[in-house]
């Protein structure tokens, strides 16, 4: 059986809850304050199909992304650099005294004893690219030139004539010709030339030592064989 005191407290709690609910229902709920119309006019008058999309920033490709160093040589004070397009195999010849038709210019050319250390700095529109030799491409080009030289309808090295003309002009003026590393002289006139005969030492470097050549003694002709002795006459009958 529930004690009378507990029943009394439950009764008071129910009466208080009902009275509070009656008071809340009797009060009027205030309406929210509206925003001004100009808050929404900007969105109403904007057509998303007329908005201009910001242009996507595209990274500018380097002018020398497909170029490698083909050859370079110096005649007097004039330096010539030949570039090769690794994809199209096109050759571009640039002279230090002027820019090529595409606007490329030689900033510096470092012709060292080693092809690996040699490089050229080419400038175009303010961009500077350092180009080096590509040994794999050089081997492919050398093989193509060899096939072209054996073919009567083939084409040889397109830069050979220009290099020979420049060397001849420099020789006529008495100027030294600095050839690219690994280049040799013309072997057509002398079948066994001195490999160091036409090497000009670079500024600040000593004269390269002369290489020794192995000389083979000529073989002497074998002595003639003696003639056979005549046959004796037959005995008389």
PDB file of C-alpha atoms in Angstrom:
ATOM      1  CA  UNK A   1       0.000   0.000   0.000  1.00  0.00           C
ATOM      2  CA  UNK A   2       1.350   3.449  -1.017  1.00  0.00           C
ATOM      3  CA  UNK A   3       1.949   5.828   1.851  1.00  0.00           C
ATOM      4  CA  UNK A   4      -0.249   8.976   1.905  1.00  0.00           C
ATOM      5  CA  UNK A   5       2.840  11.242   1.765  1.00  0.00           C
ATOM      6  CA  UNK A   6       3.980   9.778  -1.586  1.00  0.00           C
ATOM      7  CA  UNK A   7       0.507  10.175  -3.042  1.00  0.00           C
ATOM      8  CA  UNK A   8       0.460  13.809  -2.004  1.00  0.00           C
ATOM      9  CA  UNK A   9       3.780  14.582  -3.721  1.00  0.00           C
ATOM     10  CA  UNK A  10       2.623  12.878  -6.933  1.00  0.00           C
ATOM     11  CA  UNK A  11      -0.554  14.928  -6.926  1.00  0.00           C
ATOM     12  CA  UNK A  12       1.363  18.196  -6.483  1.00  0.00           C
ATOM     13  CA  UNK A  13       3.719  17.269  -9.374  1.00  0.00           C
ATOM     14  CA  UNK A  14       0.856  16.533 -11.776  1.00  0.00           C
ATOM     15  CA  UNK A  15      -0.942  19.771 -10.895  1.00  0.00           C
ATOM     16  CA  UNK A  16       2.255  21.821 -11.448  1.00  0.00           C
ATOM     17  CA  UNK A  17       2.900  20.236 -14.865  1.00  0.00           C
ATOM     18  CA  UNK A  18      -0.649  20.856 -16.071  1.00  0.00           C
ATOM     19  CA  UNK A  19      -0.549  24.478 -14.890  1.00  0.00           C
ATOM     20  CA  UNK A  20       2.761  25.122 -16.681  1.00  0.00           C
ATOM     21  CA  UNK A  21       1.381  23.629 -19.921  1.00  0.00           C
ATOM     22  CA  UNK A  22      -1.695  25.841 -19.749  1.00  0.00           C
ATOM     23  CA  UNK A  23       0.472  28.940 -19.286  1.00  0.00           C
ATOM     24  CA  UNK A  24       2.773  28.032 -22.277  1.00  0.00           C
ATOM     25  CA  UNK A  25      -0.192  27.338 -24.567  1.00  0.00           C
ATOM     26  CA  UNK A  26      -1.755  30.606 -23.613  1.00  0.00           C
ATOM     27  CA  UNK A  27       1.322  32.664 -24.696  1.00  0.00           C
ATOM     28  CA  UNK A  28       1.572  33.856 -28.366  1.00  0.00           C
ATOM     29  CA  UNK A  29       4.699  32.617 -30.299  1.00  0.00           C
ATOM     30  CA  UNK A  30       6.637  35.572 -31.787  1.00  0.00           C
ATOM     31  CA  UNK A  31       7.137  35.468 -35.607  1.00  0.00           C
ATOM     32  CA  UNK A  32      10.769  35.572 -36.919  1.00  0.00           C
ATOM     33  CA  UNK A  33      12.076  38.865 -38.242  1.00  0.00           C
ATOM     34  CA  UNK A  34      12.385  38.658 -42.090  1.00  0.00           C
ATOM     35  CA  UNK A  35      15.518  39.744 -43.966  1.00  0.00           C
ATOM     36  CA  UNK A  36      15.323  42.565 -46.495  1.00  0.00           C
ATOM     37  CA  UNK A  37      14.631  41.698 -50.128  1.00  0.00           C
ATOM     38  CA  UNK A  38      17.998  42.910 -51.370  1.00  0.00           C
ATOM     39  CA  UNK A  39      19.563  39.993 -49.512  1.00  0.00           C
ATOM     40  CA  UNK A  40      18.125  37.610 -52.117  1.00  0.00           C
ATOM     41  CA  UNK A  41      18.062  39.787 -55.235  1.00  0.00           C
ATOM     42  CA  UNK A  42      21.718  39.084 -56.031  1.00  0.00           C
ATOM     43  CA  UNK A  43      21.037  35.353 -56.249  1.00  0.00           C
ATOM     44  CA  UNK A  44      17.777  35.788 -58.162  1.00  0.00           C
ATOM     45  CA  UNK A  45      19.353  37.967 -60.842  1.00  0.00           C
ATOM     46  CA  UNK A  46      22.443  35.763 -61.329  1.00  0.00           C
ATOM     47  CA  UNK A  47      22.336  33.342 -64.251  1.00  0.00           C
ATOM     48  CA  UNK A  48      24.807  30.495 -63.679  1.00  0.00           C
ATOM     49  CA  UNK A  49      25.047  29.917 -67.434  1.00  0.00           C
ATOM     50  CA  UNK A  50      26.394  33.418 -68.070  1.00  0.00           C
ATOM     51  CA  UNK A  51      29.179  33.246 -65.511  1.00  0.00           C
ATOM     52  CA  UNK A  52      32.731  33.210 -66.882  1.00  0.00           C
ATOM     53  CA  UNK A  53      34.769  30.242 -65.761  1.00  0.00           C
ATOM     54  CA  UNK A  54      38.287  31.027 -64.645  1.00  0.00           C
ATOM     55  CA  UNK A  55      40.850  29.856 -67.173  1.00  0.00           C
ATOM     56  CA  UNK A  56      42.828  26.806 -66.151  1.00  0.00           C
ATOM     57  CA  UNK A  57      46.488  27.680 -65.696  1.00  0.00           C
ATOM     58  CA  UNK A  58      48.488  25.649 -68.210  1.00  0.00           C
ATOM     59  CA  UNK A  59      52.155  25.040 -67.613  1.00  0.00           C
ATOM     60  CA  UNK A  60      54.320  26.379 -70.423  1.00  0.00           C
ATOM     61  CA  UNK A  61      56.465  23.708 -72.017  1.00  0.00           C
ATOM     62  CA  UNK A  62      60.159  24.327 -72.422  1.00  0.00           C
ATOM     63  CA  UNK A  63      61.401  24.987 -75.940  1.00  0.00           C
ATOM     64  CA  UNK A  64      64.231  22.491 -75.370  1.00  0.00           C
ATOM     65  CA  UNK A  65      62.230  19.542 -74.026  1.00  0.00           C
ATOM     66  CA  UNK A  66      63.050  17.416 -77.120  1.00  0.00           C
ATOM     67  CA  UNK A  67      66.446  18.934 -77.983  1.00  0.00           C
ATOM     68  CA  UNK A  68      69.847  17.378 -77.292  1.00  0.00           C
ATOM     69  CA  UNK A  69      73.355  18.445 -78.163  1.00  0.00           C
ATOM     70  CA  UNK A  70      74.457  16.988 -81.489  1.00  0.00           C
ATOM     71  CA  UNK A  71      77.872  18.604 -81.944  1.00  0.00           C
ATOM     72  CA  UNK A  72      79.705  21.846 -81.348  1.00  0.00           C
ATOM     73  CA  UNK A  73      82.971  23.237 -82.571  1.00  0.00           C
ATOM     74  CA  UNK A  74      84.861  26.507 -82.497  1.00  0.00           C
ATOM     75  CA  UNK A  75      86.549  28.221 -85.430  1.00  0.00           C
ATOM     76  CA  UNK A  76      88.520  31.234 -84.280  1.00  0.00           C
ATOM     77  CA  UNK A  77      86.151  33.363 -82.208  1.00  0.00           C
ATOM     78  CA  UNK A  78      83.009  31.834 -83.731  1.00  0.00           C
ATOM     79  CA  UNK A  79      81.307  28.896 -82.021  1.00  0.00           C
ATOM     80  CA  UNK A  80      78.824  26.654 -83.805  1.00  0.00           C
ATOM     81  CA  UNK A  81      76.364  24.431 -81.937  1.00  0.00           C
ATOM     82  CA  UNK A  82      74.270  21.794 -83.711  1.00  0.00           C
ATOM     83  CA  UNK A  83      71.142  20.666 -81.873  1.00  0.00           C
ATOM     84  CA  UNK A  84      69.152  17.525 -82.670  1.00  0.00           C
ATOM     85  CA  UNK A  85      65.455  16.984 -82.082  1.00  0.00           C
ATOM     86  CA  UNK A  86      65.263  13.561 -80.432  1.00  0.00           C
ATOM     87  CA  UNK A  87      61.783  12.892 -81.880  1.00  0.00           C
ATOM     88  CA  UNK A  88      61.961  14.259 -85.414  1.00  0.00           C
ATOM     89  CA  UNK A  89      65.784  13.942 -85.821  1.00  0.00           C
ATOM     90  CA  UNK A  90      65.783  17.503 -87.176  1.00  0.00           C
ATOM     91  CA  UNK A  91      69.116  19.317 -86.909  1.00  0.00           C
ATOM     92  CA  UNK A  92      69.300  22.971 -85.866  1.00  0.00           C
ATOM     93  CA  UNK A  93      72.533  24.860 -86.473  1.00  0.00           C
ATOM     94  CA  UNK A  94      73.206  27.926 -84.307  1.00  0.00           C
ATOM     95  CA  UNK A  95      76.166  30.274 -84.634  1.00  0.00           C
ATOM     96  CA  UNK A  96      77.379  32.370 -81.715  1.00  0.00           C
ATOM     97  CA  UNK A  97      77.360  35.572 -83.780  1.00  0.00           C
ATOM     98  CA  UNK A  98      73.629  35.490 -84.513  1.00  0.00           C
ATOM     99  CA  UNK A  99      70.350  33.893 -83.466  1.00  0.00           C
ATOM    100  CA  UNK A 100      68.633  31.188 -85.472  1.00  0.00           C
ATOM    101  CA  UNK A 101      65.253  31.807 -87.184  1.00  0.00           C
ATOM    102  CA  UNK A 102      63.431  30.355 -84.154  1.00  0.00           C
ATOM    103  CA  UNK A 103      65.025  32.898 -81.810  1.00  0.00           C
ATOM    104  CA  UNK A 104      67.471  30.528 -80.113  1.00  0.00           C
ATOM    105  CA  UNK A 105      70.852  31.951 -79.214  1.00  0.00           C
ATOM    106  CA  UNK A 106      74.053  30.487 -77.763  1.00  0.00           C
ATOM    107  CA  UNK A 107      74.648  31.797 -74.264  1.00  0.00           C
ATOM    108  CA  UNK A 108      77.757  29.701 -73.613  1.00  0.00           C
ATOM    109  CA  UNK A 109      79.453  26.630 -75.076  1.00  0.00           C
ATOM    110  CA  UNK A 110      81.755  24.493 -72.943  1.00  0.00           C
ATOM    111  CA  UNK A 111      83.853  22.225 -75.175  1.00  0.00           C
ATOM    112  CA  UNK A 112      85.776  19.956 -72.796  1.00  0.00           C
ATOM    113  CA  UNK A 113      87.880  16.843 -73.293  1.00  0.00           C
ATOM    114  CA  UNK A 114      85.024  14.571 -72.226  1.00  0.00           C
ATOM    115  CA  UNK A 115      81.706  14.489 -74.049  1.00  0.00           C
ATOM    116  CA  UNK A 116      79.997  13.758 -70.753  1.00  0.00           C
ATOM    117  CA  UNK A 117      81.251  17.043 -69.276  1.00  0.00           C
ATOM    118  CA  UNK A 118      80.660  19.157 -72.391  1.00  0.00           C
ATOM    119  CA  UNK A 119      77.447  21.165 -72.597  1.00  0.00           C
ATOM    120  CA  UNK A 120      75.904  24.245 -74.200  1.00  0.00           C
ATOM    121  CA  UNK A 121      73.581  26.871 -72.740  1.00  0.00           C
ATOM    122  CA  UNK A 122      70.864  27.911 -75.204  1.00  0.00           C
ATOM    123  CA  UNK A 123      68.625  30.931 -74.578  1.00  0.00           C
ATOM    124  CA  UNK A 124      65.227  31.729 -76.049  1.00  0.00           C
ATOM    125  CA  UNK A 125      62.703  34.330 -74.860  1.00  0.00           C
ATOM    126  CA  UNK A 126      64.499  34.681 -71.538  1.00  0.00           C
ATOM    127  CA  UNK A 127      64.534  30.924 -70.851  1.00  0.00           C
ATOM    128  CA  UNK A 128      67.929  29.217 -70.585  1.00  0.00           C
ATOM    129  CA  UNK A 129      68.298  25.473 -71.225  1.00  0.00           C
ATOM    130  CA  UNK A 130      71.428  23.387 -70.644  1.00  0.00           C
ATOM    131  CA  UNK A 131      71.824  20.762 -73.370  1.00  0.00           C
ATOM    132  CA  UNK A 132      74.207  17.805 -73.289  1.00  0.00           C
ATOM    133  CA  UNK A 133      75.154  14.914 -75.547  1.00  0.00           C
ATOM    134  CA  UNK A 134      72.880  11.866 -75.730  1.00  0.00           C
ATOM    135  CA  UNK A 135      75.123   8.869 -76.375  1.00  0.00           C
ATOM    136  CA  UNK A 136      72.237   6.583 -77.301  1.00  0.00           C
ATOM    137  CA  UNK A 137      70.914   9.019 -79.897  1.00  0.00           C
ATOM    138  CA  UNK A 138      74.418   9.625 -81.231  1.00  0.00           C
ATOM    139  CA  UNK A 139      74.849   5.893 -81.858  1.00  0.00           C
ATOM    140  CA  UNK A 140      71.540   5.746 -83.707  1.00  0.00           C
ATOM    141  CA  UNK A 141      72.455   8.739 -85.863  1.00  0.00           C
ATOM    142  CA  UNK A 142      75.888   7.275 -86.581  1.00  0.00           C
ATOM    143  CA  UNK A 143      74.287   4.018 -87.724  1.00  0.00           C
ATOM    144  CA  UNK A 144      71.890   5.924 -89.978  1.00  0.00           C
ATOM    145  CA  UNK A 145      74.739   7.953 -91.486  1.00  0.00           C
ATOM    146  CA  UNK A 146      76.686   4.742 -92.122  1.00  0.00           C
ATOM    147  CA  UNK A 147      73.739   3.214 -93.954  1.00  0.00           C
ATOM    148  CA  UNK A 148      73.214   6.437 -95.917  1.00  0.00           C
ATOM    149  CA  UNK A 149      76.880   6.569 -96.925  1.00  0.00           C
ATOM    150  CA  UNK A 150      76.684   3.014 -98.296  1.00  0.00           C
ATOM    151  CA  UNK A 151      73.510   3.813-100.211  1.00  0.00           C
ATOM    152  CA  UNK A 152      74.122   5.779-103.442  1.00  0.00           C
ATOM    153  CA  UNK A 153      70.776   7.547-102.916  1.00  0.00           C
ATOM    154  CA  UNK A 154      71.310   8.119 -99.177  1.00  0.00           C
ATOM    155  CA  UNK A 155      72.146  11.349 -97.417  1.00  0.00           C
ATOM    156  CA  UNK A 156      75.237  11.727 -95.285  1.00  0.00           C
ATOM    157  CA  UNK A 157      75.883  14.109 -92.421  1.00  0.00           C
ATOM    158  CA  UNK A 158      74.245  17.459 -93.348  1.00  0.00           C
ATOM    159  CA  UNK A 159      76.679  19.354 -91.129  1.00  0.00           C
ATOM    160  CA  UNK A 160      79.864  17.893 -92.588  1.00  0.00           C
ATOM    161  CA  UNK A 161      79.999  20.372 -95.473  1.00  0.00           C
ATOM    162  CA  UNK A 162      79.476  23.350 -93.192  1.00  0.00           C
ATOM    163  CA  UNK A 163      82.201  22.137 -90.821  1.00  0.00           C
ATOM    164  CA  UNK A 164      84.631  21.588 -93.701  1.00  0.00           C
ATOM    165  CA  UNK A 165      83.916  25.044 -95.139  1.00  0.00           C
ATOM    166  CA  UNK A 166      84.398  26.685 -91.750  1.00  0.00           C
ATOM    167  CA  UNK A 167      87.641  24.786 -91.177  1.00  0.00           C
ATOM    168  CA  UNK A 168      88.937  25.727 -94.619  1.00  0.00           C
ATOM    169  CA  UNK A 169      88.114  29.399 -94.070  1.00  0.00           C
ATOM    170  CA  UNK A 170      89.843  29.350 -90.682  1.00  0.00           C
ATOM    171  CA  UNK A 171      92.910  27.671 -92.138  1.00  0.00           C
ATOM    172  CA  UNK A 172      93.089  30.346 -94.826  1.00  0.00           C
ATOM    173  CA  UNK A 173      93.051  33.038 -92.134  1.00  0.00           C
ATOM    174  CA  UNK A 174      95.643  31.183 -90.073  1.00  0.00           C
ATOM    175  CA  UNK A 175      93.250  30.573 -87.152  1.00  0.00           C
ATOM    176  CA  UNK A 176      93.212  27.340 -85.128  1.00  0.00           C
ATOM    177  CA  UNK A 177      90.265  25.010 -85.434  1.00  0.00           C
ATOM    178  CA  UNK A 178      88.937  23.464 -82.215  1.00  0.00           C
ATOM    179  CA  UNK A 179      87.106  20.249 -82.987  1.00  0.00           C
ATOM    180  CA  UNK A 180      84.561  18.508 -80.798  1.00  0.00           C
ATOM    181  CA  UNK A 181      85.870  15.857 -78.389  1.00  0.00           C
ATOM    182  CA  UNK A 182      86.594  12.555 -80.078  1.00  0.00           C
ATOM    183  CA  UNK A 183      86.915  14.055 -83.563  1.00  0.00           C
ATOM    184  CA  UNK A 184      89.782  12.861 -85.777  1.00  0.00           C
ATOM    185  CA  UNK A 185      91.423  14.319 -88.840  1.00  0.00           C
ATOM    186  CA  UNK A 186      90.767  13.382 -92.458  1.00  0.00           C
ATOM    187  CA  UNK A 187      92.147   9.877 -92.976  1.00  0.00           C
ATOM    188  CA  UNK A 188      91.532   9.680 -96.720  1.00  0.00           C
ATOM    189  CA  UNK A 189      94.898  11.216 -97.675  1.00  0.00           C
ATOM    190  CA  UNK A 190      97.005   9.299 -95.143  1.00  0.00           C
ATOM    191  CA  UNK A 191      95.910   5.776 -94.201  1.00  0.00           C
ATOM    192  CA  UNK A 192      97.894   5.811 -90.941  1.00  0.00           C
ATOM    193  CA  UNK A 193      97.910   9.419 -89.611  1.00  0.00           C
ATOM    194  CA  UNK A 194      99.178  10.647 -86.289  1.00  0.00           C
ATOM    195  CA  UNK A 195      96.060  10.917 -84.078  1.00  0.00           C
ATOM    196  CA  UNK A 196      97.530  13.892 -82.193  1.00  0.00           C
ATOM    197  CA  UNK A 197      98.803  15.821 -85.201  1.00  0.00           C
ATOM    198  CA  UNK A 198      95.841  18.223 -85.467  1.00  0.00           C
ATOM    199  CA  UNK A 199      94.844  18.569 -81.788  1.00  0.00           C
ATOM    200  CA  UNK A 200      94.996  22.161 -80.544  1.00  0.00           C
ATOM    201  CA  UNK A 201      95.381  22.391 -76.749  1.00  0.00           C
ATOM    202  CA  UNK A 202      92.630  24.256 -74.916  1.00  0.00           C
ATOM    203  CA  UNK A 203      93.511  27.510 -73.124  1.00  0.00           C
ATOM    204  CA  UNK A 204      95.165  26.771 -69.804  1.00  0.00           C
ATOM    205  CA  UNK A 205      95.933  23.140 -70.658  1.00  0.00           C
ATOM    206  CA  UNK A 206      99.194  21.502 -71.601  1.00  0.00           C
ATOM    207  CA  UNK A 207      99.831  19.894 -74.951  1.00  0.00           C
ATOM    208  CA  UNK A 208      98.473  16.310 -74.906  1.00  0.00           C
ATOM    209  CA  UNK A 209     101.203  13.655 -74.946  1.00  0.00           C
ATOM    210  CA  UNK A 210     101.914  11.969 -78.227  1.00  0.00           C
ATOM    211  CA  UNK A 211     100.686   8.419 -78.533  1.00  0.00           C
ATOM    212  CA  UNK A 212     102.986   5.600 -79.475  1.00  0.00           C
ATOM    213  CA  UNK A 213     102.298   3.692 -82.616  1.00  0.00           C
ATOM    214  CA  UNK A 214     103.118   0.061 -83.132  1.00  0.00           C
ATOM    215  CA  UNK A 215     105.325  -0.362 -86.183  1.00  0.00           C
ATOM    216  CA  UNK A 216     105.459  -3.754 -87.848  1.00  0.00           C
ATOM    217  CA  UNK A 217     108.562  -4.757 -89.804  1.00  0.00           C
ATOM    218  CA  UNK A 218     107.889  -5.600 -93.454  1.00  0.00           C
ATOM    219  CA  UNK A 219     108.021  -9.242 -94.249  1.00  0.00           C
ATOM    220  CA  UNK A 220     110.850 -10.279 -96.567  1.00  0.00           C
ATOM    221  CA  UNK A 221     110.023 -12.220 -99.700  1.00  0.00           C
ATOM    222  CA  UNK A 222     110.843 -15.959 -99.568  1.00  0.00           C
ATOM    223  CA  UNK A 223     114.061 -17.069-101.308  1.00  0.00           C
ATOM    224  CA  UNK A 224     113.537 -18.527-104.791  1.00  0.00           C
ATOM    225  CA  UNK A 225     113.683 -22.251-105.067  1.00  0.00           C
ATOM    226  CA  UNK A 226     116.670 -23.728-107.051  1.00  0.00           C
ATOM    227  CA  UNK A 227     115.922 -25.167-110.455  1.00  0.00           C
ATOM    228  CA  UNK A 228     115.850 -28.991-110.609  1.00  0.00           C
ATOM    229  CA  UNK A 229     118.985 -30.765-111.976  1.00  0.00           C
ATOM    230  CA  UNK A 230     118.762 -31.995-115.593  1.00  0.00           C
ATOM    231  CA  UNK A 231     118.033 -35.658-116.178  1.00  0.00           C
ATOM    232  CA  UNK A 232     121.118 -37.822-117.156  1.00  0.00           C
ATOM    233  CA  UNK A 233     121.191 -39.083-120.764  1.00  0.00           C
ATOM    234  CA  UNK A 234     120.075 -42.678-121.344  1.00  0.00           C
ATOM    235  CA  UNK A 235     122.850 -45.319-121.670  1.00  0.00           C
ATOM    236  CA  UNK A 236     124.069 -46.061-125.201  1.00  0.00           C
ATOM    237  CA  UNK A 237     123.085 -49.405-126.800  1.00  0.00           C
TER     238      UNK A 237
END
